[in-house]
Amino acid sequence: MKAIQISGERQMETVNIPEQEMQPNEVLLRLNYVGFCGSDLNTWLGRNTMAKMPVIPGHEVGAVIEKVGADVPEGLKPGMVVTANPYTNCGKCASCRNGRVNACQHNETLGVQRDGAMRERIALPWEKVIPAGLLTPRTCALIEPMSVGFHAVSRAQVTDIDVVLVIGCGMVGMGAVVRSVQRGATVVAADIDDDKLALARRMGASYTINTKTEDVHSLLLEMTSGFGPDVVIEAVGSTPTYQMAVDEVAFTGRVICIGYAKAEVSFQTKYFVQKELDIRGSRNAQPSDFRAVIHYLEKGTCPVDELISRVVSPEEAPEAMRQWADAPGKVFRILVNFA
């Protein structure tokens, strides 16, 4: 069957791979749409140290069930539209023991530590297959990245009395914006791209800041009556945005870190103590976050078409990746159509 493979730095090609041998506890999915995410871009650029090479990328899935194994529960049937939870969990590490399987010490994410979903069909354990209700496979490809943003809001324990600053308005950041708004918070969206900021407003942000052209500190003080935001969600993964999060959060605030910084970050650690900060990592997503995103998307209020920058064929994927690398700030999601 047809698949996309990254074999080295800036090397991507369409290849033919054998069909998987399906196990009794597995579900065979026919992939319709699979999204490229930032980790796939970094793998292609040779910057993703967690990726095993060569690798089939892809973990943002919109699919239809083609076949179910003999040991699969009756609730999963051929023809159902589904997405997939792309993370593994060992069941034995400290994270799993504490019920936070999304942060499993030995996690292997589809398309990173193991071959992913950029192929025509994939067999997965039935526990990792998530029915998507009335959503289309195209919309389903947006569920996983938005769920990562939803999970960050849960980690932040956002409430209706909070001001939340979301730094980075890509797909994950947009998920954080949406979920914070759902919880009644006042949301400030920050990015370097005015088009993304305009979309963040349409998705519920009360304020926006262009961090490249505006004075972030003075604007935040003005927006928060001099206190600073109660919560800062860092969804970029860069030295300046990590430092911004610690500098700008209010005293006794919460800083939630999603992005992986590509270099070491230096902090004024006195702020950790003086502000008595809660600094928390947020990794992947829980099954409940997937369900929450599906519930949100089913309402039909999400501007799905604006979040999908481009749909390409498998053969067009290498050129699409090159164009994305040249202008990363202008892309939300590129979907590959395997239908």
mmCIF file of C-alpha atoms in Angstrom:
data_model
loop_
_atom_site.group_PDB
_atom_site.id
_atom_site.type_symbol
_atom_site.label_atom_id
_atom_site.label_comp_id
_atom_site.label_asym_id
_atom_site.label_seq_id
_atom_site.Cartn_x
_atom_site.Cartn_y
_atom_site.Cartn_z
ATOM 1 C CA MET A 1 0.000 0.000 0.000
ATOM 2 C CA LYS A 2 0.999 3.622 -0.477
ATOM 3 C CA ALA A 3 2.712 5.501 2.351
ATOM 4 C CA ILE A 4 4.780 8.642 2.936
ATOM 5 C CA GLN A 5 8.208 8.162 4.485
ATOM 6 C CA ILE A 6 10.802 10.580 5.872
ATOM 7 C CA SER A 7 14.184 8.943 5.380
ATOM 8 C CA GLY A 8 16.520 11.765 6.381
ATOM 9 C CA GLU A 9 16.957 15.517 6.643
ATOM 10 C CA ARG A 10 14.699 17.140 4.015
ATOM 11 C CA GLN A 11 14.101 13.728 2.432
ATOM 12 C CA MET A 12 10.503 12.626 1.927
ATOM 13 C CA GLU A 13 9.053 10.255 -0.636
ATOM 14 C CA THR A 14 6.032 8.130 -1.443
ATOM 15 C CA VAL A 15 6.781 4.438 -0.938
ATOM 16 C CA ASN A 16 4.981 1.105 -1.126
ATOM 17 C CA ILE A 17 4.874 -0.873 2.116
ATOM 18 C CA PRO A 18 3.358 -4.267 3.009
ATOM 19 C CA GLU A 19 -0.104 -4.511 4.515
ATOM 20 C CA GLN A 20 -0.136 -5.002 8.283
ATOM 21 C CA GLU A 21 -1.131 -8.345 9.716
ATOM 22 C CA MET A 22 -4.201 -7.491 11.768
ATOM 23 C CA GLN A 23 -4.497 -8.918 15.312
ATOM 24 C CA PRO A 24 -7.764 -10.055 16.978
ATOM 25 C CA ASN A 25 -7.799 -6.992 19.274
ATOM 26 C CA GLU A 26 -7.182 -4.519 16.455
ATOM 27 C CA VAL A 27 -9.252 -2.328 14.159
ATOM 28 C CA LEU A 28 -8.231 -1.763 10.543
ATOM 29 C CA LEU A 29 -8.654 1.883 9.562
ATOM 30 C CA ARG A 30 -8.879 3.198 6.021
ATOM 31 C CA LEU A 31 -7.206 6.600 6.210
ATOM 32 C CA ASN A 32 -9.005 9.459 4.496
ATOM 33 C CA TYR A 33 -7.107 12.478 5.824
ATOM 34 C CA VAL A 34 -3.950 12.721 7.909
ATOM 35 C CA GLY A 35 -2.547 16.019 9.143
ATOM 36 C CA PHE A 36 1.057 17.187 9.127
ATOM 37 C CA CYS A 37 2.006 18.806 12.439
ATOM 38 C CA GLY A 38 4.985 20.739 13.738
ATOM 39 C CA SER A 39 6.731 17.594 14.936
ATOM 40 C CA ASP A 40 6.523 16.178 11.397
ATOM 41 C CA LEU A 41 8.046 19.381 10.036
ATOM 42 C CA ASN A 42 10.855 19.186 12.588
ATOM 43 C CA THR A 43 11.453 15.527 11.720
ATOM 44 C CA TRP A 44 11.775 16.486 8.049
ATOM 45 C CA LEU A 45 14.129 19.340 8.978
ATOM 46 C CA GLY A 46 16.283 16.961 11.032
ATOM 47 C CA ARG A 47 15.491 18.734 14.314
ATOM 48 C CA ASN A 48 13.284 16.155 16.018
ATOM 49 C CA THR A 49 15.627 14.209 18.281
ATOM 50 C CA MET A 50 12.816 11.878 19.384
ATOM 51 C CA ALA A 51 12.024 10.614 15.868
ATOM 52 C CA LYS A 52 13.326 7.242 14.746
ATOM 53 C CA MET A 53 14.497 7.227 11.153
ATOM 54 C CA PRO A 54 13.328 6.333 8.616
ATOM 55 C CA VAL A 55 9.782 6.947 9.779
ATOM 56 C CA ILE A 56 6.272 7.140 8.362
ATOM 57 C CA PRO A 57 4.970 10.407 9.881
ATOM 58 C CA GLY A 58 1.437 11.316 10.906
ATOM 59 C CA HIS A 59 -0.723 11.055 14.016
ATOM 60 C CA GLU A 60 -3.635 13.390 13.244
ATOM 61 C CA VAL A 61 -6.168 10.949 11.899
ATOM 62 C CA GLY A 62 -9.452 11.114 10.036
ATOM 63 C CA ALA A 63 -10.454 7.595 9.029
ATOM 64 C CA VAL A 64 -13.217 5.062 8.466
ATOM 65 C CA ILE A 65 -13.255 1.616 10.042
ATOM 66 C CA GLU A 66 -12.718 -1.005 7.344
ATOM 67 C CA LYS A 67 -12.568 -4.156 9.464
ATOM 68 C CA VAL A 68 -12.637 -5.197 13.126
ATOM 69 C CA GLY A 69 -10.863 -8.104 14.810
ATOM 70 C CA ALA A 70 -12.623 -10.937 16.578
ATOM 71 C CA ASP A 71 -11.900 -9.539 20.055
ATOM 72 C CA VAL A 72 -13.059 -5.978 19.345
ATOM 73 C CA PRO A 73 -16.168 -4.785 21.285
ATOM 74 C CA GLU A 74 -19.418 -4.409 19.367
ATOM 75 C CA GLY A 75 -19.417 -0.623 19.634
ATOM 76 C CA LEU A 76 -16.839 -0.353 16.867
ATOM 77 C CA LYS A 77 -18.223 -1.308 13.466
ATOM 78 C CA PRO A 78 -17.121 -1.085 9.818
ATOM 79 C CA GLY A 79 -18.129 2.204 8.214
ATOM 80 C CA MET A 80 -17.807 4.320 11.362
ATOM 81 C CA VAL A 81 -15.914 7.618 11.113
ATOM 82 C CA VAL A 82 -13.165 7.693 13.737
ATOM 83 C CA THR A 83 -9.984 9.343 14.871
ATOM 84 C CA ALA A 84 -7.140 7.774 16.836
ATOM 85 C CA ASN A 85 -5.337 8.295 20.112
ATOM 86 C CA PRO A 86 -1.750 8.085 18.798
ATOM 87 C CA TYR A 87 0.048 7.586 22.114
ATOM 88 C CA THR A 88 1.094 4.369 23.823
ATOM 89 C CA ASN A 89 1.288 3.771 27.555
ATOM 90 C CA CYS A 90 3.227 1.044 29.345
ATOM 91 C CA GLY A 91 0.972 0.707 32.389
ATOM 92 C CA LYS A 92 3.991 0.376 34.703
ATOM 93 C CA CYS A 93 5.806 3.728 34.956
ATOM 94 C CA ALA A 94 5.092 6.454 37.519
ATOM 95 C CA SER A 95 2.856 8.406 35.115
ATOM 96 C CA CYS A 96 0.725 5.367 34.308
ATOM 97 C CA ARG A 97 0.565 4.381 37.982
ATOM 98 C CA ASN A 98 -0.800 7.867 38.717
ATOM 99 C CA GLY A 99 -3.424 7.637 35.979
ATOM 100 C CA ARG A 100 -1.738 10.192 33.701
ATOM 101 C CA VAL A 101 -1.148 7.829 30.808
ATOM 102 C CA ASN A 102 -0.703 10.738 28.363
ATOM 103 C CA ALA A 103 2.690 11.385 29.993
ATOM 104 C CA CYS A 104 3.867 7.756 29.983
ATOM 105 C CA GLN A 105 7.623 7.601 30.441
ATOM 106 C CA HIS A 106 7.871 5.073 27.615
ATOM 107 C CA ASN A 107 5.297 6.600 25.249
ATOM 108 C CA GLU A 108 5.741 5.984 21.533
ATOM 109 C CA THR A 109 3.696 8.405 19.444
ATOM 110 C CA LEU A 110 2.588 7.456 15.952
ATOM 111 C CA GLY A 111 4.875 9.088 13.426
ATOM 112 C CA VAL A 112 7.624 9.870 15.935
ATOM 113 C CA GLN A 113 9.015 6.907 17.866
ATOM 114 C CA ARG A 114 7.112 4.440 15.637
ATOM 115 C CA ASP A 115 5.686 4.473 12.129
ATOM 116 C CA GLY A 116 2.620 6.644 11.836
ATOM 117 C CA ALA A 117 -0.579 7.057 9.865
ATOM 118 C CA MET A 118 0.567 8.595 6.565
ATOM 119 C CA ARG A 119 -0.534 5.497 4.680
ATOM 120 C CA GLU A 120 -3.648 4.056 3.104
ATOM 121 C CA ARG A 121 -4.514 1.683 5.981
ATOM 122 C CA ILE A 122 -3.368 1.128 9.541
ATOM 123 C CA ALA A 123 -4.275 -1.451 12.196
ATOM 124 C CA LEU A 124 -4.512 -0.147 15.772
ATOM 125 C CA PRO A 125 -5.590 -1.626 19.122
ATOM 126 C CA TRP A 126 -9.295 -1.007 19.530
ATOM 127 C CA GLU A 127 -8.685 1.007 22.723
ATOM 128 C CA LYS A 128 -6.924 3.667 20.626
ATOM 129 C CA VAL A 129 -9.803 4.115 18.155
ATOM 130 C CA ILE A 130 -12.183 6.973 19.005
ATOM 131 C CA PRO A 131 -15.625 7.235 17.336
ATOM 132 C CA ALA A 132 -16.179 10.754 16.009
ATOM 133 C CA GLY A 133 -19.959 10.941 15.905
ATOM 134 C CA LEU A 134 -21.262 12.983 12.988
ATOM 135 C CA LEU A 135 -17.919 14.580 12.098
ATOM 136 C CA THR A 136 -16.380 14.076 8.678
ATOM 137 C CA PRO A 137 -12.971 12.390 8.322
ATOM 138 C CA ARG A 138 -11.585 15.736 7.128
ATOM 139 C CA THR A 139 -12.618 17.456 10.363
ATOM 140 C CA CYS A 140 -11.398 14.491 12.407
ATOM 141 C CA ALA A 141 -7.826 15.247 11.354
ATOM 142 C CA LEU A 142 -8.021 18.404 13.524
ATOM 143 C CA ILE A 143 -9.050 16.615 16.734
ATOM 144 C CA GLU A 144 -5.666 15.491 18.060
ATOM 145 C CA PRO A 145 -3.823 18.833 17.868
ATOM 146 C CA MET A 146 -6.764 20.700 19.389
ATOM 147 C CA SER A 147 -6.948 18.125 22.188
ATOM 148 C CA VAL A 148 -3.365 18.990 23.168
ATOM 149 C CA GLY A 149 -4.482 22.592 23.706
ATOM 150 C CA PHE A 150 -7.562 21.438 25.618
ATOM 151 C CA HIS A 151 -5.349 19.345 27.889
ATOM 152 C CA ALA A 152 -3.116 22.326 28.663
ATOM 153 C CA VAL A 153 -6.158 24.252 29.892
ATOM 154 C CA SER A 154 -7.025 21.355 32.193
ATOM 155 C CA ARG A 155 -3.458 21.367 33.531
ATOM 156 C CA ALA A 156 -3.851 25.102 34.187
ATOM 157 C CA GLN A 157 -7.120 24.587 36.080
ATOM 158 C CA VAL A 158 -8.591 27.579 34.247
ATOM 159 C CA THR A 159 -11.757 29.119 35.698
ATOM 160 C CA ASP A 160 -14.092 31.972 34.814
ATOM 161 C CA ILE A 161 -12.187 34.478 36.964
ATOM 162 C CA ASP A 162 -8.886 33.958 35.150
ATOM 163 C CA VAL A 163 -7.163 36.016 32.484
ATOM 164 C CA VAL A 164 -5.342 33.548 30.232
ATOM 165 C CA LEU A 165 -2.511 34.513 27.894
ATOM 166 C CA VAL A 166 -1.978 31.977 25.101
ATOM 167 C CA ILE A 167 1.382 32.458 23.398
ATOM 168 C CA GLY A 168 1.270 30.949 19.913
ATOM 169 C CA CYS A 169 -1.860 30.675 17.790
ATOM 170 C CA GLY A 170 -1.177 27.527 15.811
ATOM 171 C CA MET A 171 -3.550 24.581 16.054
ATOM 172 C CA VAL A 172 -2.515 23.665 19.599
ATOM 173 C CA GLY A 173 -2.718 27.272 20.753
ATOM 174 C CA MET A 174 -6.132 27.654 19.136
ATOM 175 C CA GLY A 175 -7.283 24.639 21.110
ATOM 176 C CA ALA A 176 -6.123 26.385 24.288
ATOM 177 C CA VAL A 177 -7.968 29.549 23.267
ATOM 178 C CA VAL A 178 -11.216 27.671 22.627
ATOM 179 C CA ARG A 179 -11.118 25.642 25.837
ATOM 180 C CA SER A 180 -10.254 28.674 27.977
ATOM 181 C CA VAL A 181 -13.183 30.577 26.464
ATOM 182 C CA GLN A 182 -15.462 27.602 27.145
ATOM 183 C CA ARG A 183 -14.454 27.769 30.800
ATOM 184 C CA GLY A 184 -15.423 31.429 30.965
ATOM 185 C CA ALA A 185 -11.924 32.928 31.121
ATOM 186 C CA THR A 186 -10.858 36.184 29.506
ATOM 187 C CA VAL A 187 -8.377 35.193 26.813
ATOM 188 C CA VAL A 188 -5.451 37.153 25.384
ATOM 189 C CA ALA A 189 -3.973 35.572 22.244
ATOM 190 C CA ALA A 190 -0.388 36.392 21.289
ATOM 191 C CA ASP A 191 1.388 35.634 18.017
ATOM 192 C CA ILE A 192 3.573 37.284 15.381
ATOM 193 C CA ASP A 193 1.010 36.817 12.568
ATOM 194 C CA ASP A 194 -1.962 39.179 12.322
ATOM 195 C CA ASP A 195 -4.070 36.700 10.341
ATOM 196 C CA LYS A 196 -3.760 34.119 13.109
ATOM 197 C CA LEU A 197 -4.610 36.751 15.694
ATOM 198 C CA ALA A 198 -7.730 37.752 13.779
ATOM 199 C CA LEU A 199 -8.810 34.109 13.706
ATOM 200 C CA ALA A 200 -8.137 33.798 17.436
ATOM 201 C CA ARG A 201 -10.591 36.646 18.005
ATOM 202 C CA ARG A 202 -13.216 34.856 15.928
ATOM 203 C CA MET A 203 -12.631 31.785 18.090
ATOM 204 C CA GLY A 204 -13.335 33.757 21.257
ATOM 205 C CA ALA A 205 -10.207 35.642 22.349
ATOM 206 C CA SER A 206 -11.081 39.008 23.909
ATOM 207 C CA TYR A 207 -7.702 40.589 23.174
ATOM 208 C CA THR A 208 -4.784 39.985 20.831
ATOM 209 C CA ILE A 209 -1.148 41.075 20.871
ATOM 210 C CA ASN A 210 1.328 40.938 18.013
ATOM 211 C CA THR A 211 4.520 40.145 19.931
ATOM 212 C CA LYS A 212 6.662 41.301 17.026
ATOM 213 C CA THR A 213 5.208 44.797 16.638
ATOM 214 C CA GLU A 214 3.559 45.648 19.977
ATOM 215 C CA ASP A 215 4.723 46.212 23.564
ATOM 216 C CA VAL A 216 3.615 42.998 25.220
ATOM 217 C CA HIS A 217 4.321 44.034 28.815
ATOM 218 C CA SER A 218 2.495 47.383 28.779
ATOM 219 C CA LEU A 219 -0.502 45.965 26.926
ATOM 220 C CA LEU A 220 -0.867 43.066 29.357
ATOM 221 C CA LEU A 221 -0.735 45.416 32.338
ATOM 222 C CA GLU A 222 -3.389 47.589 30.699
ATOM 223 C CA MET A 223 -5.613 44.572 29.959
ATOM 224 C CA THR A 224 -5.312 43.154 33.478
ATOM 225 C CA SER A 225 -5.505 46.308 35.625
ATOM 226 C CA GLY A 226 -1.807 46.037 36.367
ATOM 227 C CA PHE A 227 -1.807 42.456 37.653
ATOM 228 C CA GLY A 228 -0.676 40.428 34.640
ATOM 229 C CA PRO A 229 -2.397 37.271 33.371
ATOM 230 C CA ASP A 230 -3.325 34.587 35.906
ATOM 231 C CA VAL A 231 -2.372 31.845 33.461
ATOM 232 C CA VAL A 232 0.161 31.795 30.627
ATOM 233 C CA ILE A 233 0.092 28.884 28.179
ATOM 234 C CA GLU A 234 3.291 28.621 26.135
ATOM 235 C CA ALA A 235 2.468 26.933 22.810
ATOM 236 C CA VAL A 236 5.477 27.917 20.695
ATOM 237 C CA GLY A 237 8.596 26.300 22.099
ATOM 238 C CA SER A 238 11.239 29.035 21.826
ATOM 239 C CA THR A 239 13.591 30.779 24.229
ATOM 240 C CA PRO A 240 11.898 34.208 24.016
ATOM 241 C CA THR A 241 8.370 32.834 24.542
ATOM 242 C CA TYR A 242 9.395 30.727 27.536
ATOM 243 C CA GLN A 243 11.014 33.793 29.094
ATOM 244 C CA MET A 244 7.969 35.901 28.241
ATOM 245 C CA ALA A 245 5.707 33.432 30.036
ATOM 246 C CA VAL A 246 7.647 33.689 33.307
ATOM 247 C CA ASP A 247 8.164 37.445 33.036
ATOM 248 C CA GLU A 248 4.540 38.326 32.280
ATOM 249 C CA VAL A 249 2.508 35.938 34.438
ATOM 250 C CA ALA A 250 0.931 37.461 37.540
ATOM 251 C CA PHE A 251 2.252 36.855 41.028
ATOM 252 C CA THR A 252 1.031 33.396 42.184
ATOM 253 C CA GLY A 253 0.100 32.617 38.579
ATOM 254 C CA ARG A 254 0.362 29.396 36.587
ATOM 255 C CA VAL A 255 2.682 28.841 33.625
ATOM 256 C CA ILE A 256 1.845 25.883 31.375
ATOM 257 C CA CYS A 257 4.544 24.667 28.986
ATOM 258 C CA ILE A 258 3.526 22.759 25.847
ATOM 259 C CA GLY A 259 6.219 23.648 23.324
ATOM 260 C CA TYR A 260 9.649 22.017 23.247
ATOM 261 C CA ALA A 261 12.316 24.729 23.160
ATOM 262 C CA LYS A 262 15.045 23.878 20.660
ATOM 263 C CA ALA A 263 17.796 25.417 22.811
ATOM 264 C CA GLU A 264 18.560 25.970 26.475
ATOM 265 C CA VAL A 265 16.510 28.713 28.161
ATOM 266 C CA SER A 266 17.904 31.058 30.822
ATOM 267 C CA PHE A 267 15.517 32.384 33.474
ATOM 268 C CA GLN A 268 15.551 34.953 36.239
ATOM 269 C CA THR A 269 14.806 32.251 38.785
ATOM 270 C CA LYS A 270 13.991 34.866 41.436
ATOM 271 C CA TYR A 271 10.606 35.155 39.707
ATOM 272 C CA PHE A 272 9.894 31.491 40.448
ATOM 273 C CA VAL A 273 10.183 32.263 44.162
ATOM 274 C CA GLN A 274 9.045 35.881 44.390
ATOM 275 C CA LYS A 275 5.920 35.189 42.367
ATOM 276 C CA GLU A 276 5.457 31.742 43.953
ATOM 277 C CA LEU A 277 4.706 30.373 40.504
ATOM 278 C CA ASP A 278 3.190 27.071 39.504
ATOM 279 C CA ILE A 279 5.152 25.963 36.425
ATOM 280 C CA ARG A 280 3.643 22.865 34.834
ATOM 281 C CA GLY A 281 4.365 20.808 31.793
ATOM 282 C CA SER A 282 1.533 19.652 29.542
ATOM 283 C CA ARG A 283 2.104 16.647 27.325
ATOM 284 C CA ASN A 284 -0.181 15.080 24.714
ATOM 285 C CA ALA A 285 -3.819 14.635 25.777
ATOM 286 C CA GLN A 286 -6.146 12.421 27.777
ATOM 287 C CA PRO A 287 -9.078 10.500 26.232
ATOM 288 C CA SER A 288 -11.417 12.998 27.904
ATOM 289 C CA ASP A 289 -9.721 15.817 25.983
ATOM 290 C CA PHE A 290 -10.420 14.021 22.690
ATOM 291 C CA ARG A 291 -14.084 13.665 23.645
ATOM 292 C CA ALA A 292 -14.281 17.335 24.596
ATOM 293 C CA VAL A 293 -12.870 18.424 21.227
ATOM 294 C CA ILE A 294 -15.300 16.167 19.362
ATOM 295 C CA HIS A 295 -18.181 17.680 21.364
ATOM 296 C CA TYR A 296 -16.971 21.177 20.470
ATOM 297 C CA LEU A 297 -16.563 20.409 16.764
ATOM 298 C CA GLU A 298 -19.990 18.778 16.572
ATOM 299 C CA LYS A 299 -21.561 22.127 17.477
ATOM 300 C CA GLY A 300 -20.487 23.454 14.061
ATOM 301 C CA THR A 301 -19.195 26.788 15.365
ATOM 302 C CA CYS A 302 -15.520 26.110 14.634
ATOM 303 C CA PRO A 303 -14.224 27.711 11.408
ATOM 304 C CA VAL A 304 -12.797 24.394 10.198
ATOM 305 C CA ASP A 305 -12.059 25.587 6.670
ATOM 306 C CA GLU A 306 -9.861 28.390 8.013
ATOM 307 C CA LEU A 307 -7.821 25.924 10.065
ATOM 308 C CA ILE A 308 -7.032 23.754 7.047
ATOM 309 C CA SER A 309 -4.399 25.604 5.068
ATOM 310 C CA ARG A 310 -4.091 23.067 2.274
ATOM 311 C CA VAL A 311 -5.120 19.553 1.214
ATOM 312 C CA VAL A 312 -2.595 17.616 -0.891
ATOM 313 C CA SER A 313 -2.150 14.179 -2.393
ATOM 314 C CA PRO A 314 0.615 11.872 -1.089
ATOM 315 C CA GLU A 315 2.668 12.702 -4.171
ATOM 316 C CA GLU A 316 2.347 16.441 -3.476
ATOM 317 C CA ALA A 317 3.374 16.110 0.189
ATOM 318 C CA PRO A 318 7.157 16.665 -0.244
ATOM 319 C CA GLU A 319 6.639 19.960 -2.073
ATOM 320 C CA ALA A 320 4.019 21.042 0.484
ATOM 321 C CA MET A 321 6.534 20.377 3.267
ATOM 322 C CA ARG A 322 9.188 22.462 1.501
ATOM 323 C CA GLN A 323 6.768 25.357 1.138
ATOM 324 C CA TRP A 324 5.754 25.068 4.792
ATOM 325 C CA ALA A 325 9.394 25.204 5.889
ATOM 326 C CA ASP A 326 9.836 28.407 3.875
ATOM 327 C CA ALA A 327 6.828 30.132 5.514
ATOM 328 C CA PRO A 328 5.978 28.291 8.760
ATOM 329 C CA GLY A 329 3.994 31.136 10.273
ATOM 330 C CA LYS A 330 1.336 31.024 7.567
ATOM 331 C CA VAL A 331 0.262 27.394 8.022
ATOM 332 C CA PHE A 332 -2.272 25.919 10.423
ATOM 333 C CA ARG A 333 -2.652 22.415 9.055
ATOM 334 C CA ILE A 334 -1.730 20.617 5.829
ATOM 335 C CA LEU A 335 -3.847 17.534 5.304
ATOM 336 C CA VAL A 336 -2.853 14.616 3.093
ATOM 337 C CA ASN A 337 -5.792 13.039 1.302
ATOM 338 C CA PHE A 338 -5.527 9.235 1.120
ATOM 339 C CA ALA A 339 -9.201 8.722 0.245
#
